[in-house]
C-alpha cells in the first residue's frame, strides 16, 4: 500500500485538464486526466462534495429532478488537487483547491458478476505506460496503461 500511496501523492498540485463522464458510453464512470499525463479512471461508487453538501454522485439518473452530474463533475476541469488520502480499503478522498472533494468508495467486489468491471479504480501514467489498479478483491494490480 505504501507504493500506491506514494504514487497517488503525485496528483497533489496537478491540474485536472480533462474530465470525462456521463453519456451513453461512460454512464457513471469518471475519467480525470491530470497534467496531460496521469489518468484516474473511477468505476466504483463516487460522490462530489462542496461546502459540506453532495453536489453529484455516481447513482444519479439523467432524468433525476435537478440532477446533472455531468456538469457538476465537469467543474473539476482546471482545478488543482490540494490533497489526497487513501483508506485501508483503498477508498480515496481527493481535495481540490476550489474546496470540492471527490470521494471514491470501493464497492466492486468478488460477489459482483464476472462480466462486470474487474477494477474499482485505476491510476495510470501515460508516458511510463504504467497503472496501479484496485481489483474486485481489493488487491493492488500493476499493469500497463496500453492494456486498458
CSV table of N, CA and C in Angstrom, one decimal:
chain,number,residue,atom,x,y,z
A,1,UNK,N,0.8,-1.2,0.0
A,1,UNK,CA,0.0,0.0,0.0
A,1,UNK,C,0.9,1.3,0.0
A,2,UNK,N,2.1,1.1,0.5
A,2,UNK,CA,3.0,2.3,0.6
A,2,UNK,C,3.3,2.8,-0.8
A,3,UNK,N,3.5,1.9,-1.7
A,3,UNK,CA,3.9,2.3,-3.1
A,3,UNK,C,2.7,3.0,-3.8
A,4,UNK,N,1.5,2.5,-3.7
A,4,UNK,CA,0.4,3.2,-4.3
A,4,UNK,C,0.1,4.5,-3.7
A,5,UNK,N,0.3,4.6,-2.4
A,5,UNK,CA,0.0,5.9,-1.8
A,5,UNK,C,1.1,7.0,-2.2
A,6,UNK,N,2.3,6.5,-2.3
A,6,UNK,CA,3.4,7.4,-2.9
A,6,UNK,C,3.1,7.9,-4.3
A,7,UNK,N,2.6,6.9,-5.1
A,7,UNK,CA,2.2,7.2,-6.5
A,7,UNK,C,1.1,8.2,-6.5
A,8,UNK,N,0.0,8.0,-5.7
A,8,UNK,CA,-1.1,8.9,-5.7
A,8,UNK,C,-0.7,10.3,-5.3
A,9,UNK,N,0.3,10.5,-4.4
A,9,UNK,CA,0.7,11.8,-4.0
A,9,UNK,C,1.3,12.6,-5.1
A,10,UNK,N,1.6,12.0,-6.3
A,10,UNK,CA,2.0,12.7,-7.5
A,10,UNK,C,0.9,13.6,-8.0
A,11,UNK,N,-0.4,13.3,-7.6
A,11,UNK,CA,-1.5,14.1,-8.0
A,11,UNK,C,-1.6,15.5,-7.3
A,12,UNK,N,-1.0,15.6,-6.1
A,12,UNK,CA,-1.0,16.8,-5.3
A,12,UNK,C,-0.3,17.9,-6.1
A,13,UNK,N,-1.1,19.0,-6.4
A,13,UNK,CA,-0.6,20.1,-7.2
A,13,UNK,C,-0.9,20.0,-8.7
A,14,UNK,N,-1.4,18.8,-9.1
A,14,UNK,CA,-1.7,18.5,-10.5
A,14,UNK,C,-3.0,19.2,-10.9
A,15,UNK,N,-3.1,19.6,-12.1
A,15,UNK,CA,-4.3,20.2,-12.7
A,15,UNK,C,-5.2,19.2,-13.4
A,16,UNK,N,-6.4,19.1,-13.1
A,16,UNK,CA,-7.4,18.3,-13.9
A,16,UNK,C,-7.7,18.9,-15.2
A,17,UNK,N,-6.9,18.6,-16.2
A,17,UNK,CA,-7.1,19.3,-17.5
A,17,UNK,C,-8.1,18.6,-18.4
A,18,UNK,N,-8.6,17.5,-18.1
A,18,UNK,CA,-9.7,16.8,-18.9
A,18,UNK,C,-10.5,16.0,-17.9
A,19,UNK,N,-11.8,16.2,-18.1
A,19,UNK,CA,-12.8,15.4,-17.3
A,19,UNK,C,-13.8,14.8,-18.2
A,20,UNK,N,-14.0,13.5,-18.1
A,20,UNK,CA,-14.9,12.7,-19.0
A,20,UNK,C,-15.9,12.0,-18.1
A,21,UNK,N,-17.2,12.1,-18.3
A,21,UNK,CA,-18.1,11.4,-17.5
A,21,UNK,C,-19.5,11.5,-18.2
A,22,UNK,N,-20.4,10.6,-17.8
A,22,UNK,CA,-21.7,10.6,-18.3
A,22,UNK,C,-21.9,10.1,-19.7
A,23,UNK,N,-23.1,10.3,-20.3
A,23,UNK,CA,-23.3,9.9,-21.6
A,23,UNK,C,-23.7,8.4,-21.7
A,24,UNK,N,-24.0,8.0,-22.9
A,24,UNK,CA,-24.4,6.6,-23.1
A,24,UNK,C,-23.3,5.6,-22.9
A,25,UNK,N,-22.1,6.0,-23.2
A,25,UNK,CA,-20.9,5.1,-23.2
A,25,UNK,C,-20.4,5.0,-21.7
A,26,UNK,N,-20.2,6.1,-21.1
A,26,UNK,CA,-19.5,6.2,-19.8
A,26,UNK,C,-20.4,5.9,-18.6
A,27,UNK,N,-21.7,6.3,-18.7
A,27,UNK,CA,-22.6,6.2,-17.6
A,27,UNK,C,-22.0,7.0,-16.4
A,28,UNK,N,-21.8,6.3,-15.2
A,28,UNK,CA,-21.3,6.9,-14.1
A,28,UNK,C,-19.8,6.8,-13.9
A,29,UNK,N,-19.1,6.2,-14.9
A,29,UNK,CA,-17.7,6.1,-14.9
A,29,UNK,C,-17.1,7.5,-15.1
A,30,UNK,N,-16.1,7.9,-14.3
A,30,UNK,CA,-15.5,9.2,-14.4
A,30,UNK,C,-14.0,9.0,-14.7
A,31,UNK,N,-13.5,9.8,-15.7
A,31,UNK,CA,-12.1,9.7,-16.1
A,31,UNK,C,-11.6,11.2,-15.9
A,32,UNK,N,-10.5,11.3,-15.1
A,32,UNK,CA,-9.9,12.6,-14.8
A,32,UNK,C,-8.4,12.5,-15.3
A,33,UNK,N,-8.0,13.4,-16.2
A,33,UNK,CA,-6.7,13.4,-16.7
A,33,UNK,C,-6.0,14.6,-16.1
A,34,UNK,N,-4.8,14.4,-15.5
A,34,UNK,CA,-4.1,15.4,-14.7
A,34,UNK,C,-2.8,15.7,-15.5
A,35,UNK,N,-2.5,17.0,-15.7
A,35,UNK,CA,-1.3,17.4,-16.4
A,35,UNK,C,-1.0,16.7,-17.7
A,36,UNK,N,-2.1,16.3,-18.4
A,36,UNK,CA,-2.0,15.6,-19.7
A,36,UNK,C,-1.2,14.3,-19.6
A,37,UNK,N,-1.0,13.8,-18.3
A,37,UNK,CA,-0.2,12.6,-18.2
A,37,UNK,C,-0.8,11.5,-17.3
A,38,UNK,N,-1.3,11.9,-16.1
A,38,UNK,CA,-1.8,10.9,-15.1
A,38,UNK,C,-3.3,10.8,-15.4
A,39,UNK,N,-3.8,9.6,-15.4
A,39,UNK,CA,-5.2,9.3,-15.7
A,39,UNK,C,-5.8,8.5,-14.6
A,40,UNK,N,-6.8,9.1,-14.0
A,40,UNK,CA,-7.6,8.4,-12.9
A,40,UNK,C,-8.9,8.0,-13.5
A,41,UNK,N,-9.2,6.7,-13.5
A,41,UNK,CA,-10.4,6.1,-14.0
A,41,UNK,C,-11.2,5.5,-12.8
A,42,UNK,N,-12.4,6.0,-12.7
A,42,UNK,CA,-13.2,5.6,-11.5
A,42,UNK,C,-14.4,4.8,-12.0
A,43,UNK,N,-14.5,3.5,-11.6
A,43,UNK,CA,-15.6,2.6,-12.0
A,43,UNK,C,-16.5,2.3,-10.8
A,44,UNK,N,-16.1,2.6,-9.6
A,44,UNK,CA,-16.8,2.3,-8.3
A,44,UNK,C,-17.7,3.5,-7.9
A,45,UNK,N,-18.3,3.4,-6.8
A,45,UNK,CA,-19.2,4.5,-6.3
A,45,UNK,C,-18.3,5.7,-6.0
A,46,UNK,N,-18.9,6.9,-6.3
A,46,UNK,CA,-18.2,8.1,-6.0
A,46,UNK,C,-19.2,9.2,-5.7
A,47,UNK,N,-18.7,10.3,-5.1
A,47,UNK,CA,-19.6,11.5,-4.9
A,47,UNK,C,-18.7,12.7,-4.9
A,48,UNK,N,-19.3,13.8,-5.2
A,48,UNK,CA,-18.6,15.1,-5.3
A,48,UNK,C,-19.3,16.0,-4.3
A,49,UNK,N,-18.4,16.6,-3.4
A,49,UNK,CA,-18.9,17.4,-2.3
A,49,UNK,C,-18.4,18.8,-2.4
A,50,UNK,N,-19.2,19.8,-2.1
A,50,UNK,CA,-18.7,21.2,-1.9
A,50,UNK,C,-19.5,21.8,-0.8
A,51,UNK,N,-18.8,22.5,0.1
A,51,UNK,CA,-19.4,23.2,1.2
A,51,UNK,C,-20.3,22.2,2.0
A,52,UNK,N,-19.8,21.0,2.3
A,52,UNK,CA,-20.5,20.0,3.1
A,52,UNK,C,-21.8,19.6,2.5
A,53,UNK,N,-22.0,19.8,1.2
A,53,UNK,CA,-23.2,19.3,0.5
A,53,UNK,C,-22.7,18.4,-0.7
A,54,UNK,N,-23.5,17.3,-0.9
A,54,UNK,CA,-23.3,16.5,-2.0
A,54,UNK,C,-23.8,17.2,-3.2
A,55,UNK,N,-23.0,17.4,-4.2
A,55,UNK,CA,-23.5,18.1,-5.4
A,55,UNK,C,-23.6,17.1,-6.6
A,56,UNK,N,-23.1,15.9,-6.5
A,56,UNK,CA,-23.3,14.9,-7.5
A,56,UNK,C,-22.8,13.6,-7.0
A,57,UNK,N,-23.4,12.5,-7.6
A,57,UNK,CA,-23.0,11.2,-7.2
A,57,UNK,C,-23.1,10.2,-8.3
A,58,UNK,N,-22.5,9.0,-8.2
A,58,UNK,CA,-22.5,8.0,-9.3
A,58,UNK,C,-23.9,7.5,-9.6
A,59,UNK,N,-24.8,7.5,-8.7
A,59,UNK,CA,-26.1,6.9,-8.9
A,59,UNK,C,-27.2,7.8,-9.4
A,60,UNK,N,-26.8,9.0,-9.9
A,60,UNK,CA,-27.9,9.9,-10.4
A,60,UNK,C,-28.2,9.5,-11.8
A,61,UNK,N,-29.5,9.3,-12.0
A,61,UNK,CA,-30.0,9.1,-13.4
A,61,UNK,C,-30.1,10.4,-14.1
A,62,UNK,N,-30.0,10.3,-15.4
A,62,UNK,CA,-30.1,11.6,-16.3
A,62,UNK,C,-31.4,12.3,-16.1
A,63,UNK,N,-32.4,11.5,-15.7
A,63,UNK,CA,-33.8,12.2,-15.5
A,63,UNK,C,-34.1,12.5,-14.1
A,64,UNK,N,-33.1,12.4,-13.2
A,64,UNK,CA,-33.4,12.8,-11.8
A,64,UNK,C,-33.7,14.3,-11.7
A,65,UNK,N,-34.7,14.6,-10.8
A,65,UNK,CA,-35.1,16.0,-10.7
A,65,UNK,C,-33.9,16.8,-10.2
A,66,UNK,N,-33.5,17.9,-10.9
A,66,UNK,CA,-32.4,18.8,-10.6
A,66,UNK,C,-31.1,18.2,-10.8
A,67,UNK,N,-30.9,17.0,-11.3
A,67,UNK,CA,-29.7,16.3,-11.5
A,67,UNK,C,-29.0,16.7,-12.8
A,68,UNK,N,-27.8,16.9,-12.8
A,68,UNK,CA,-26.9,17.0,-14.0
A,68,UNK,C,-25.5,16.7,-13.5
A,69,UNK,N,-25.3,15.5,-13.2
A,69,UNK,CA,-24.0,15.1,-12.6
A,69,UNK,C,-22.8,15.4,-13.6
A,70,UNK,N,-23.1,15.3,-14.9
A,70,UNK,CA,-22.0,15.5,-15.8
A,70,UNK,C,-21.5,17.0,-15.7
A,71,UNK,N,-22.4,17.9,-15.6
A,71,UNK,CA,-22.0,19.3,-15.4
A,71,UNK,C,-21.3,19.6,-14.1
A,72,UNK,N,-21.8,18.9,-13.0
A,72,UNK,CA,-21.2,19.1,-11.7
A,72,UNK,C,-19.7,18.5,-11.7
A,73,UNK,N,-19.5,17.4,-12.3
A,73,UNK,CA,-18.2,16.8,-12.3
A,73,UNK,C,-17.3,17.6,-13.2
A,74,UNK,N,-17.8,18.1,-14.3
A,74,UNK,CA,-17.1,18.9,-15.2
A,74,UNK,C,-16.5,20.2,-14.6
A,75,UNK,N,-17.0,20.6,-13.4
A,75,UNK,CA,-16.5,21.8,-12.7
A,75,UNK,C,-15.1,21.5,-12.2
A,76,UNK,N,-14.7,20.2,-12.1
A,76,UNK,CA,-13.3,19.9,-11.7
A,76,UNK,C,-12.2,20.2,-12.7
A,77,UNK,N,-12.7,20.4,-14.0
A,77,UNK,CA,-11.7,20.7,-15.0
A,77,UNK,C,-11.0,22.0,-14.7
A,78,UNK,N,-9.7,22.0,-14.8
A,78,UNK,CA,-8.8,23.1,-14.5
A,78,UNK,C,-8.6,23.4,-13.0
A,79,UNK,N,-9.2,22.6,-12.2
A,79,UNK,CA,-9.0,22.7,-10.7
A,79,UNK,C,-7.7,21.9,-10.3
A,80,UNK,N,-7.1,22.3,-9.3
A,80,UNK,CA,-5.8,21.7,-8.8
A,80,UNK,C,-6.1,20.8,-7.6
A,81,UNK,N,-5.4,19.7,-7.6
A,81,UNK,CA,-5.5,18.8,-6.4
A,81,UNK,C,-4.7,19.4,-5.3
A,82,UNK,N,-5.4,19.5,-4.1
A,82,UNK,CA,-4.7,20.1,-2.9
A,82,UNK,C,-4.3,19.0,-2.0
A,83,UNK,N,-5.0,17.9,-1.9
A,83,UNK,CA,-4.6,16.7,-1.1
A,83,UNK,C,-5.3,15.5,-1.5
A,84,UNK,N,-4.7,14.4,-1.1
A,84,UNK,CA,-5.3,13.1,-1.4
A,84,UNK,C,-5.1,12.1,-0.3
A,85,UNK,N,-6.1,11.4,0.1
A,85,UNK,CA,-6.0,10.4,1.2
A,85,UNK,C,-6.5,9.1,0.7
A,86,UNK,N,-5.9,8.0,1.2
A,86,UNK,CA,-6.4,6.6,0.8
A,86,UNK,C,-6.6,5.8,2.1
A,87,UNK,N,-7.8,5.1,2.1
A,87,UNK,CA,-8.1,4.3,3.3
A,87,UNK,C,-7.5,2.9,3.2
A,88,UNK,N,-7.5,2.2,4.3
A,88,UNK,CA,-7.0,0.8,4.2
A,88,UNK,C,-7.8,-0.1,3.3
A,89,UNK,N,-9.0,0.4,2.9
A,89,UNK,CA,-9.8,-0.4,1.9
A,89,UNK,C,-9.8,0.3,0.5
A,90,UNK,N,-8.8,1.2,0.3
A,90,UNK,CA,-8.5,1.8,-1.0
A,90,UNK,C,-9.5,2.8,-1.4
A,91,UNK,N,-10.4,3.3,-0.5
A,91,UNK,CA,-11.3,4.4,-0.8
A,91,UNK,C,-10.4,5.6,-0.9
A,92,UNK,N,-10.8,6.5,-1.8
A,92,UNK,CA,-10.0,7.8,-2.0
A,92,UNK,C,-10.8,9.0,-1.6
A,93,UNK,N,-10.1,10.0,-1.1
A,93,UNK,CA,-10.7,11.3,-0.8
A,93,UNK,C,-9.7,12.3,-1.4
A,94,UNK,N,-10.2,12.9,-2.5
A,94,UNK,CA,-9.3,13.8,-3.3
A,94,UNK,C,-9.8,15.3,-3.1
A,95,UNK,N,-9.0,16.1,-2.4
A,95,UNK,CA,-9.4,17.5,-2.2
A,95,UNK,C,-8.9,18.4,-3.4
A,96,UNK,N,-9.6,19.4,-3.7
A,96,UNK,CA,-9.3,20.3,-4.8
A,96,UNK,C,-9.2,21.8,-4.2
A,97,UNK,N,-8.4,22.6,-4.8
A,97,UNK,CA,-8.2,24.0,-4.4
A,97,UNK,C,-9.5,24.7,-4.3
A,98,UNK,N,-10.5,24.4,-5.1
A,98,UNK,CA,-11.8,25.1,-5.1
A,98,UNK,C,-12.6,24.8,-3.9
A,99,UNK,N,-12.1,23.8,-3.1
A,99,UNK,CA,-12.9,23.3,-1.9
A,99,UNK,C,-13.7,22.1,-2.1
A,100,UNK,N,-13.8,21.7,-3.4
A,100,UNK,CA,-14.5,20.4,-3.7
A,100,UNK,C,-13.8,19.2,-3.2
A,101,UNK,N,-14.5,18.2,-2.9
A,101,UNK,CA,-13.9,16.9,-2.6
A,101,UNK,C,-14.5,15.8,-3.5
A,102,UNK,N,-13.7,15.0,-4.1
A,102,UNK,CA,-14.1,13.9,-4.9
A,102,UNK,C,-13.8,12.6,-4.1
A,103,UNK,N,-14.8,11.9,-3.7
A,103,UNK,CA,-14.7,10.7,-2.8
A,103,UNK,C,-15.1,9.5,-3.6
A,104,UNK,N,-14.2,8.4,-3.5
A,104,UNK,CA,-14.4,7.2,-4.1
A,104,UNK,C,-14.5,6.1,-3.1
A,105,UNK,N,-15.5,5.1,-3.3
A,105,UNK,CA,-15.7,4.1,-2.4
A,105,UNK,C,-15.7,2.7,-3.1
A,106,UNK,N,-14.7,1.9,-2.8
A,106,UNK,CA,-14.5,0.6,-3.5
A,106,UNK,C,-15.7,-0.3,-3.1
A,107,UNK,N,-16.6,-0.5,-4.0
A,107,UNK,CA,-17.7,-1.4,-3.8
A,107,UNK,C,-17.8,-2.5,-4.8
A,108,UNK,N,-16.9,-2.6,-5.8
A,108,UNK,CA,-16.8,-3.7,-6.7
A,108,UNK,C,-16.0,-4.8,-6.0
A,109,UNK,N,-16.7,-5.9,-5.8
A,109,UNK,CA,-16.1,-7.0,-5.0
A,109,UNK,C,-16.3,-8.3,-5.7
A,110,UNK,N,-15.8,-9.4,-5.0
A,110,UNK,CA,-15.8,-10.7,-5.6
A,110,UNK,C,-17.2,-11.3,-5.8
A,111,UNK,N,-18.2,-10.6,-5.2
A,111,UNK,CA,-19.6,-11.1,-5.3
A,111,UNK,C,-20.3,-10.5,-6.6
A,112,UNK,N,-19.7,-9.6,-7.2
A,112,UNK,CA,-20.3,-9.0,-8.5
A,112,UNK,C,-20.1,-10.0,-9.6
A,113,UNK,N,-21.0,-9.9,-10.6
A,113,UNK,CA,-20.9,-10.8,-11.7
A,113,UNK,C,-19.6,-10.7,-12.4
A,114,UNK,N,-19.1,-11.8,-13.0
A,114,UNK,CA,-17.8,-11.8,-13.6
A,114,UNK,C,-17.8,-10.9,-14.8
A,115,UNK,N,-18.9,-10.6,-15.5
A,115,UNK,CA,-18.9,-9.8,-16.7
A,115,UNK,C,-18.9,-8.3,-16.3
A,116,UNK,N,-19.0,-8.0,-15.0
A,116,UNK,CA,-18.9,-6.6,-14.6
A,116,UNK,C,-17.5,-6.1,-14.5
A,117,UNK,N,-17.3,-4.9,-14.1
A,117,UNK,CA,-15.9,-4.3,-14.0
A,117,UNK,C,-15.1,-5.2,-13.1
A,118,UNK,N,-13.8,-5.3,-13.4
A,118,UNK,CA,-12.8,-6.0,-12.5
A,118,UNK,C,-12.2,-5.1,-11.6
A,119,UNK,N,-12.1,-3.8,-11.9
A,119,UNK,CA,-11.4,-2.8,-11.1
A,119,UNK,C,-12.4,-1.8,-10.5
A,120,UNK,N,-12.0,-1.3,-9.3
A,120,UNK,CA,-12.8,-0.2,-8.7
A,120,UNK,C,-12.3,1.1,-9.3
A,121,UNK,N,-11.0,1.3,-9.3
A,121,UNK,CA,-10.4,2.5,-9.9
A,121,UNK,C,-9.0,2.1,-10.3
A,122,UNK,N,-8.4,2.9,-11.2
A,122,UNK,CA,-7.0,2.8,-11.5
A,122,UNK,C,-6.4,4.1,-11.8
A,123,UNK,N,-5.1,4.3,-11.5
A,123,UNK,CA,-4.4,5.5,-11.8
A,123,UNK,C,-3.2,5.1,-12.7
A,124,UNK,N,-3.1,5.8,-13.8
A,124,UNK,CA,-2.1,5.4,-14.8
A,124,UNK,C,-1.2,6.6,-15.2
A,125,UNK,N,0.0,6.3,-15.6
A,125,UNK,CA,0.9,7.2,-16.1
A,125,UNK,C,1.1,6.9,-17.6
A,126,UNK,N,0.5,7.8,-18.5
A,126,UNK,CA,0.5,7.5,-19.9
A,126,UNK,C,1.9,7.4,-20.5
A,127,UNK,N,2.8,8.3,-20.0
A,127,UNK,CA,4.2,8.4,-20.5
A,127,UNK,C,5.0,7.1,-20.1
A,128,UNK,N,4.8,6.6,-18.9
A,128,UNK,CA,5.5,5.4,-18.5
A,128,UNK,C,4.8,4.1,-18.8
A,129,UNK,N,3.6,4.2,-19.4
A,129,UNK,CA,2.8,3.0,-19.7
A,129,UNK,C,2.7,2.1,-18.5
A,130,UNK,N,2.2,2.7,-17.4
A,130,UNK,CA,2.1,2.0,-16.1
A,130,UNK,C,0.8,2.4,-15.4
A,131,UNK,N,0.2,1.4,-14.7
A,131,UNK,CA,-1.0,1.6,-13.9
A,131,UNK,C,-1.0,0.8,-12.6
A,132,UNK,N,-1.6,1.4,-11.6
A,132,UNK,CA,-2.0,0.7,-10.4
A,132,UNK,C,-3.5,0.6,-10.5
A,133,UNK,N,-4.0,-0.6,-10.3
A,133,UNK,CA,-5.5,-0.8,-10.2
A,133,UNK,C,-5.8,-1.4,-8.9
A,134,UNK,N,-7.1,-1.2,-8.5
A,134,UNK,CA,-7.6,-1.8,-7.3
A,134,UNK,C,-8.7,-2.8,-7.8
A,135,UNK,N,-8.5,-4.1,-7.7
A,135,UNK,CA,-9.4,-5.0,-8.3
A,135,UNK,C,-10.5,-5.4,-7.4
A,136,UNK,N,-11.4,-6.3,-7.8
A,136,UNK,CA,-12.6,-6.7,-7.1
A,136,UNK,C,-12.3,-7.4,-5.8
A,137,UNK,N,-11.0,-7.9,-5.6
A,137,UNK,CA,-10.6,-8.5,-4.3
A,137,UNK,C,-9.9,-7.5,-3.4
A,138,UNK,N,-9.9,-6.2,-3.8
A,138,UNK,CA,-9.2,-5.2,-3.1
A,138,UNK,C,-7.7,-5.5,-3.0
A,139,UNK,N,-7.2,-5.9,-4.1
A,139,UNK,CA,-5.8,-6.1,-4.3
A,139,UNK,C,-5.2,-5.1,-5.3
A,140,UNK,N,-4.0,-4.7,-5.0
A,140,UNK,CA,-3.3,-3.8,-6.0
A,140,UNK,C,-2.8,-4.6,-7.1
A,141,UNK,N,-3.1,-4.2,-8.3
A,141,UNK,CA,-2.6,-4.8,-9.5
A,141,UNK,C,-1.8,-3.8,-10.3
A,142,UNK,N,-0.6,-4.2,-10.7
A,142,UNK,CA,0.3,-3.4,-11.5
A,142,UNK,C,0.2,-3.9,-13.0
A,143,UNK,N,-0.1,-3.0,-13.9
A,143,UNK,CA,-0.3,-3.3,-15.2
A,143,UNK,C,0.2,-2.2,-16.1
A,144,UNK,N,0.0,-2.3,-17.4
A,144,UNK,CA,0.4,-1.3,-18.4
A,144,UNK,C,-0.8,-0.5,-18.8
A,145,UNK,N,-0.6,0.8,-19.0
A,145,UNK,CA,-1.7,1.7,-19.5
A,145,UNK,C,-2.2,1.3,-20.8
A,146,UNK,N,-1.4,0.8,-21.7
A,146,UNK,CA,-1.8,0.3,-23.0
A,146,UNK,C,-2.7,-0.9,-23.0
A,147,UNK,N,-2.9,-1.6,-21.8
A,147,UNK,CA,-3.8,-2.7,-21.8
A,147,UNK,C,-5.2,-2.3,-21.4
A,148,UNK,N,-5.4,-1.0,-21.0
A,148,UNK,CA,-6.8,-0.5,-20.7
A,148,UNK,C,-7.4,0.1,-21.9
